[in-house]
């Protein structure tokens, strides 16, 4: 259940990125999660809700963009996508390949409600 | 609505501590492996056979990671080897910080090789860099030949695969060629060893390759 540890890291990054008095305005936390990152999105969501409940982040929710696992073949120059982590080129059988995406665990954006600006 | 662009790795804090660990290992010229597998594949037995093989000719230190108990550290201590047990109390993997803290209690004087035995788990430990030079994954024949396809993340991040319990091949539903083919389809550059900790077959191959990686 390393999703809990991930959720704690996410909260920590939010605290570093958002001024303290604006934490309660955080609404959406955008993440890029690769297919092969080993993270279960539903579990991460559950853990994030559990640790942010009754905190200034109680109104924040995660928005997860799933990044497919994709590999580029250096022999035939084609890029192929699969969900299971195969890195052998399905076209030419070559093993000279590079993983180009699918391992991401990135916090990309934090969206805040601007209610304070509106009321001021 | 306003948007703050962050673009940070979720595990950046762990990665930062791992870099610190790596710098420490590098300054002391210690080669570090992160030994990973599912529970019961024989990581500790491989460690014991490895310690027997080197027989203090190469000074080895060990960090043991387990959810509970210090049974494994007790096994390793019999070999008169510096060992520290990390008990994660339910945690499913080791993190760089746990290793950094454990290093305080480990005498690294003269140590050339540090083996970190991770918590038995093929999912979670794959995400956490501990500062090691390489991950080595163990898959035993009793687990079947499809493990690499079920847990690609781990097999992809490993540099070497030890196929253990090869003495049991006649009795289990595991085809060696299929297991190797599956592993290489996930990671074509995997260096593969076949071992039995009971007959000690393959242990010299594994250990001499490991020795080649040590800094003289």
Short mmCIF file of C-alpha atoms in Angstrom, two decimals:
data_model
loop_
_atom_site.label_atom_id
_atom_site.label_comp_id
_atom_site.label_asym_id
_atom_site.label_seq_id
_atom_site.Cartn_x
_atom_site.Cartn_y
_atom_site.Cartn_z
CA UNK A 1 0.00 0.00 0.00
CA UNK A 2 2.59 2.55 -1.06
CA UNK A 3 -0.21 4.82 -2.31
CA UNK A 4 -0.42 6.22 1.22
CA UNK A 5 3.22 7.23 1.07
CA UNK A 6 2.56 8.80 -2.35
CA UNK A 7 -0.42 10.70 -1.02
CA UNK A 8 1.73 12.06 1.82
CA UNK A 9 4.34 13.20 -0.70
CA UNK A 10 1.63 14.92 -2.75
CA UNK A 11 0.37 16.79 0.32
CA UNK A 12 3.94 17.84 1.10
CA UNK A 13 4.47 19.22 -2.42
CA UNK A 14 1.16 21.11 -2.22
CA UNK A 15 2.30 22.66 1.07
CA UNK A 16 5.56 23.74 -0.59
CA UNK A 17 3.82 25.17 -3.66
CA UNK A 18 0.79 26.95 -2.22
CA UNK A 19 0.87 29.78 0.35
CA UNK A 20 -0.47 28.57 3.68
CA UNK A 21 -3.51 30.85 3.73
CA UNK A 22 -4.56 29.62 0.29
CA UNK A 23 -4.43 25.88 1.03
CA UNK A 24 -8.17 25.76 1.61
CA UNK A 25 -8.71 27.16 -1.90
CA UNK A 26 -7.02 24.18 -3.56
CA UNK A 27 -9.62 22.38 -5.64
CA UNK A 28 -7.81 20.21 -8.16
CA UNK A 29 -4.39 18.59 -8.01
CA UNK A 30 -3.33 17.33 -11.45
CA UNK A 31 -1.06 14.32 -11.74
CA UNK A 32 0.50 12.34 -14.57
CA UNK A 33 0.67 8.66 -13.70
CA UNK A 34 2.31 6.18 -16.06
CA UNK A 35 0.83 2.74 -16.71
CA UNK A 36 3.99 1.11 -15.39
CA UNK A 37 4.40 3.35 -12.37
CA UNK A 38 2.90 0.70 -10.10
CA UNK A 39 0.39 3.15 -8.68
CA UNK A 40 -3.30 2.28 -8.42
CA UNK A 41 -5.22 5.50 -9.08
CA UNK A 42 -8.26 4.54 -7.00
CA UNK A 43 -6.09 3.68 -4.00
CA UNK A 44 -4.16 6.91 -4.36
CA UNK A 45 -7.41 8.85 -4.49
CA UNK A 46 -8.70 7.03 -1.42
CA UNK A 47 -5.49 7.72 0.53
CA UNK A 48 -5.41 11.37 -0.49
CA UNK A 49 -9.02 11.86 0.66
CA UNK A 50 -8.29 10.08 3.92
CA UNK A 51 -5.30 12.21 4.86
CA UNK A 52 -6.69 15.53 3.62
CA UNK A 53 -10.08 15.19 5.33
CA UNK A 54 -10.58 17.75 8.10
CA UNK A 55 -7.51 19.67 6.93
CA UNK A 56 -7.37 22.85 4.81
CA UNK A 57 -7.05 20.51 1.79
CA UNK A 58 -10.42 18.87 2.46
CA UNK A 59 -11.91 20.37 -0.72
CA UNK A 60 -9.07 19.28 -2.98
CA UNK A 61 -9.39 16.32 -5.30
CA UNK A 62 -6.92 14.52 -7.53
CA UNK A 63 -7.25 14.59 -11.29
CA UNK A 64 -5.11 11.87 -12.77
CA UNK A 65 -3.97 11.73 -16.38
CA UNK A 66 -2.94 8.19 -17.26
CA UNK A 67 0.13 8.00 -19.49
CA UNK A 68 0.32 4.88 -21.66
CA UNK A 69 3.53 2.86 -21.68
CA UNK A 70 5.25 3.59 -24.97
CA UNK A 71 8.51 2.48 -26.45
CA UNK A 72 10.48 3.74 -29.44
CA UNK A 73 12.39 1.27 -31.58
CA UNK A 74 15.80 2.60 -32.61
CA UNK A 75 16.00 0.14 -35.51
CA UNK A 76 12.73 0.80 -37.35
CA UNK A 77 12.10 4.21 -35.73
CA UNK A 78 8.52 3.30 -34.80
CA UNK A 79 6.84 4.01 -31.50
CA UNK A 80 4.56 1.37 -30.03
CA UNK A 81 2.24 1.33 -27.05
CA UNK A 82 1.25 -1.56 -24.79
CA UNK A 83 -0.12 -1.92 -21.30
CA UNK A 84 2.12 -4.68 -20.08
CA UNK A 85 5.63 -3.30 -20.33
CA UNK A 86 6.98 -5.24 -23.32
CA UNK A 87 10.00 -3.43 -24.76
CA UNK A 88 10.72 -5.73 -27.73
CA UNK A 89 9.61 -4.08 -30.99
CA UNK A 90 6.48 -5.81 -32.34
CA UNK A 91 7.40 -4.73 -35.91
CA UNK A 92 11.01 -5.84 -36.30
CA UNK A 93 11.65 -7.81 -33.10
CA UNK A 94 14.47 -5.44 -32.22
CA UNK A 95 15.56 -4.95 -28.62
CA UNK A 96 17.38 -1.66 -29.19
CA UNK A 97 14.48 0.35 -27.82
CA UNK A 98 13.88 3.24 -25.45
CA UNK A 99 10.98 3.64 -23.07
CA UNK A 100 9.62 7.10 -23.90
CA UNK A 101 6.65 7.26 -21.53
CA UNK A 102 4.64 5.29 -19.02
CA UNK A 103 6.65 5.54 -15.82
CA UNK A 104 5.59 9.06 -14.83
CA UNK A 105 4.73 9.99 -11.27
CA UNK A 106 4.47 13.72 -11.71
CA UNK A 107 2.49 16.43 -9.98
CA UNK A 108 1.89 18.91 -12.79
CA UNK A 109 -0.59 21.57 -11.66
CA UNK A 110 -2.60 22.81 -8.72
CA UNK A 111 -5.86 24.62 -9.39
CA UNK A 112 -7.18 27.08 -6.81
CA UNK A 113 -10.54 28.71 -6.32
CA UNK A 114 -10.08 32.50 -6.51
CA UNK A 115 -12.84 33.32 -4.03
CA UNK A 116 -10.57 35.69 -2.12
CA UNK A 117 -9.90 37.81 -5.20
CA UNK A 118 -13.61 37.97 -5.92
CA UNK A 119 -14.53 39.13 -2.43
CA UNK A 120 -11.75 41.69 -2.16
CA UNK B 1 -9.74 29.72 -10.88
CA UNK B 2 -5.98 30.16 -10.85
CA UNK B 3 -3.44 27.53 -11.67
CA UNK B 4 -0.04 26.96 -10.14
CA UNK B 5 2.30 25.03 -12.41
CA UNK B 6 4.28 22.58 -10.31
CA UNK B 7 5.85 19.87 -12.54
CA UNK B 8 7.50 18.02 -9.72
CA UNK B 9 8.12 14.33 -9.24
CA UNK B 10 5.89 13.00 -6.48
CA UNK B 11 8.84 11.13 -5.00
CA UNK B 12 11.34 14.00 -5.35
CA UNK B 13 12.07 13.96 -1.62
CA UNK B 14 12.95 10.27 -1.69
CA UNK B 15 15.08 10.80 -4.81
CA UNK B 16 16.97 13.61 -3.11
CA UNK B 17 17.86 11.42 -0.10
CA UNK B 18 18.76 8.59 -2.48
CA UNK B 19 21.21 10.93 -4.22
CA UNK B 20 22.74 11.69 -0.84
CA UNK B 21 23.06 7.97 -0.06
CA UNK B 22 24.60 7.36 -3.49
CA UNK B 23 27.16 10.13 -2.94
CA UNK B 24 28.11 8.60 0.41
CA UNK B 25 28.52 5.12 -1.11
CA UNK B 26 30.57 6.57 -3.94
CA UNK B 27 32.89 8.46 -1.57
CA UNK B 28 33.49 5.26 0.39
CA UNK B 29 33.81 3.18 -2.80
CA UNK B 30 31.05 0.81 -1.76
CA UNK B 31 29.08 -1.07 -4.40
CA UNK B 32 25.43 -1.27 -3.36
CA UNK B 33 22.73 -3.60 -4.57
CA UNK B 34 19.03 -3.43 -3.78
CA UNK B 35 17.82 -7.04 -3.65
CA UNK B 36 14.13 -7.34 -4.46
CA UNK B 37 11.63 -10.16 -4.99
CA UNK B 38 8.31 -11.53 -3.83
CA UNK B 39 8.27 -13.03 -0.31
CA UNK B 40 9.87 -16.46 -0.04
CA UNK B 41 11.87 -16.46 -3.27
CA UNK B 42 15.11 -16.96 -1.36
CA UNK B 43 16.69 -13.51 -1.03
CA UNK B 44 18.09 -14.20 2.43
CA UNK B 45 19.35 -17.65 1.39
CA UNK B 46 21.11 -16.10 -1.62
CA UNK B 47 22.65 -13.57 0.74
CA UNK B 48 23.87 -16.36 3.02
CA UNK B 49 25.40 -18.29 0.10
CA UNK B 50 26.98 -15.05 -1.14
CA UNK B 51 28.55 -14.36 2.26
CA UNK B 52 29.82 -17.95 2.40
CA UNK B 53 31.33 -17.57 -1.07
CA UNK B 54 33.19 -14.35 -0.23
CA UNK B 55 34.11 -15.73 3.21
CA UNK B 56 35.40 -12.32 4.42
CA UNK B 57 37.74 -12.05 1.40
CA UNK B 58 35.44 -9.22 0.32
CA UNK B 59 34.00 -7.26 3.21
CA UNK B 60 30.21 -7.20 2.90
CA UNK B 61 27.61 -5.33 4.95
CA UNK B 62 23.89 -6.01 4.92
CA UNK B 63 20.73 -3.99 5.54
CA UNK B 64 17.70 -6.19 6.08
CA UNK B 65 14.22 -4.84 5.43
CA UNK B 66 11.18 -6.64 6.79
CA UNK B 67 7.66 -5.78 7.82
CA UNK B 68 8.19 -7.46 11.18
CA UNK B 69 10.86 -9.41 13.12
CA UNK B 70 14.65 -9.37 12.99
CA UNK B 71 14.85 -13.05 11.97
CA UNK B 72 16.79 -12.24 8.80
CA UNK B 73 19.33 -10.04 10.58
CA UNK B 74 19.89 -12.88 13.05
CA UNK B 75 20.57 -15.24 10.14
CA UNK B 76 23.08 -12.82 8.62
CA UNK B 77 24.78 -12.04 11.95
CA UNK B 78 25.90 -15.69 12.14
CA UNK B 79 28.29 -14.90 9.30
CA UNK B 80 30.07 -12.28 11.39
CA UNK B 81 28.91 -9.62 8.94
CA UNK B 82 27.86 -6.07 9.83
CA UNK B 83 24.06 -6.07 9.60
CA UNK B 84 21.23 -3.72 10.49
CA UNK B 85 17.58 -4.69 10.50
CA UNK B 86 14.96 -2.19 9.36
CA UNK B 87 11.49 -3.15 10.58
CA UNK B 88 8.94 -1.20 8.56
CA UNK B 89 6.02 -2.01 10.90
CA UNK B 90 3.63 -2.64 8.07
CA UNK B 91 5.36 -0.56 5.40
CA UNK B 92 5.55 -2.48 2.14
CA UNK B 93 8.91 -1.17 0.92
CA UNK B 94 12.12 0.52 2.00
CA UNK B 95 12.59 4.23 1.35
CA UNK B 96 15.86 6.14 0.99
CA UNK B 97 15.36 7.81 4.37
CA UNK B 98 15.08 4.46 6.16
CA UNK B 99 18.38 3.40 4.57
CA UNK B 100 20.03 6.73 5.44
CA UNK B 101 18.96 6.29 9.07
CA UNK B 102 20.10 2.66 9.15
CA UNK B 103 23.56 3.61 7.87
CA UNK B 104 24.21 5.42 11.16
CA UNK B 105 24.23 2.03 12.89
CA UNK B 106 26.32 0.22 10.30
CA UNK B 107 30.10 0.04 10.46
CA UNK B 108 31.14 0.63 6.86
CA UNK B 109 34.91 0.60 7.49
CA UNK B 110 36.54 -1.52 4.79
CA UNK B 111 33.18 -2.53 3.32
CA UNK B 112 33.27 -3.05 -0.47
CA UNK B 113 29.79 -4.41 -0.98
CA UNK B 114 26.53 -3.42 0.70
CA UNK B 115 23.50 -5.56 0.03
CA UNK B 116 20.12 -4.08 0.93
CA UNK B 117 17.49 -6.81 1.15
CA UNK B 118 14.20 -5.07 0.49
CA UNK B 119 10.80 -6.06 1.83
CA UNK B 120 9.42 -9.03 -0.12
CA UNK B 121 7.17 -7.29 -2.64
CA UNK B 122 7.40 -6.96 -6.42
CA UNK B 123 5.34 -3.78 -6.71
CA UNK B 124 6.09 -1.01 -4.25
CA UNK B 125 9.90 -1.21 -3.92
CA UNK B 126 10.27 -0.60 -7.67
CA UNK B 127 9.43 3.10 -7.27
CA UNK B 128 11.87 3.89 -4.48
CA UNK B 129 15.48 4.62 -5.30
CA UNK B 130 17.58 3.85 -2.23
CA UNK B 131 20.85 5.11 -3.70
CA UNK B 132 21.90 1.67 -4.95
CA UNK B 133 24.12 1.02 -7.95
CA UNK B 134 21.64 -1.56 -9.21
CA UNK B 135 18.51 -3.48 -8.40
CA UNK B 136 18.77 -7.25 -8.53
CA UNK B 137 15.48 -9.12 -8.74
CA UNK B 138 15.07 -12.73 -7.60
CA UNK B 139 12.40 -14.97 -9.11
CA UNK B 140 12.15 -18.55 -7.91
CA UNK B 141 10.97 -21.44 -10.05
CA UNK B 142 8.17 -22.19 -7.59
CA UNK B 143 6.55 -18.87 -8.49
CA UNK B 144 6.01 -19.97 -12.10
CA UNK B 145 7.37 -18.51 -15.31
CA UNK B 146 4.99 -15.58 -15.73
CA UNK B 147 6.23 -13.31 -12.92
CA UNK B 148 8.07 -10.83 -15.21
CA UNK B 149 4.89 -10.19 -17.18
CA UNK B 150 2.84 -9.76 -14.03
CA UNK B 151 5.28 -7.33 -12.43
CA UNK B 152 6.96 -5.57 -15.37
CA UNK B 153 7.85 -2.42 -13.41
CA UNK B 154 10.26 -4.28 -11.19
CA UNK B 155 11.83 -6.44 -13.89
CA UNK B 156 12.35 -3.36 -16.05
CA UNK B 157 14.23 -1.47 -13.36
CA UNK B 158 16.47 -4.38 -12.42
CA UNK B 159 19.94 -4.89 -13.89
CA UNK B 160 20.15 -8.57 -13.02
CA UNK B 161 17.75 -11.46 -12.47
CA UNK B 162 18.55 -14.42 -10.24
CA UNK B 163 16.35 -17.41 -11.03
CA UNK B 164 16.47 -19.32 -7.76
CA UNK B 165 15.42 -22.83 -6.65
CA UNK B 166 16.46 -24.38 -9.97
CA UNK B 167 16.83 -27.72 -8.14
CA UNK B 168 13.02 -27.79 -7.90
CA UNK B 169 12.46 -27.40 -11.67
CA UNK B 170 11.47 -31.07 -12.18
CA UNK B 171 8.65 -30.69 -9.65
CA UNK B 172 7.12 -27.33 -10.49
CA UNK B 173 5.16 -25.83 -13.32
CA UNK B 174 7.86 -23.53 -14.60
CA UNK B 175 9.60 -23.57 -17.98
CA UNK B 176 13.04 -22.01 -17.74
CA UNK B 177 13.05 -20.86 -21.39
CA UNK B 178 9.61 -19.24 -20.95
CA UNK B 179 10.66 -17.49 -17.73
CA UNK B 180 13.81 -16.14 -19.37
CA UNK B 181 11.95 -15.13 -22.54
CA UNK B 182 9.33 -13.28 -20.51
CA UNK B 183 11.99 -11.48 -18.50
CA UNK B 184 13.95 -10.47 -21.60
CA UNK B 185 10.82 -9.18 -23.34
CA UNK B 186 10.41 -6.76 -20.44
CA UNK B 187 14.12 -5.98 -20.13
CA UNK B 188 16.43 -7.27 -22.88
CA UNK B 189 19.57 -6.15 -21.05
CA UNK B 190 18.90 -8.22 -17.90
CA UNK B 191 21.87 -10.29 -16.81
CA UNK B 192 20.42 -13.66 -15.79
CA UNK B 193 21.79 -16.15 -13.26
CA UNK B 194 20.35 -19.56 -12.34
CA UNK B 195 20.92 -20.63 -8.76
CA UNK B 196 20.00 -23.15 -6.13
CA UNK B 197 20.80 -22.25 -2.55
CA UNK B 198 20.40 -25.93 -1.60
CA UNK B 199 22.91 -27.39 -4.08
CA UNK B 200 24.82 -24.06 -4.36
CA UNK B 201 24.67 -24.42 -8.13
CA UNK B 202 25.14 -21.07 -9.89
CA UNK B 203 26.30 -19.25 -6.76
CA UNK B 204 29.92 -18.91 -7.97
CA UNK B 205 28.72 -17.41 -11.29
CA UNK B 206 26.57 -14.86 -9.48
CA UNK B 207 29.28 -14.00 -6.96
CA UNK B 208 32.10 -13.64 -9.47
CA UNK B 209 29.95 -11.31 -11.60
CA UNK B 210 29.16 -9.32 -8.46
CA UNK B 211 32.86 -9.15 -7.64
CA UNK B 212 33.64 -7.77 -11.10
CA UNK B 213 31.37 -4.84 -10.27
CA UNK B 214 33.20 -3.91 -7.08
CA UNK B 215 35.53 -0.95 -7.07
CA UNK B 216 39.03 -2.14 -6.39
#
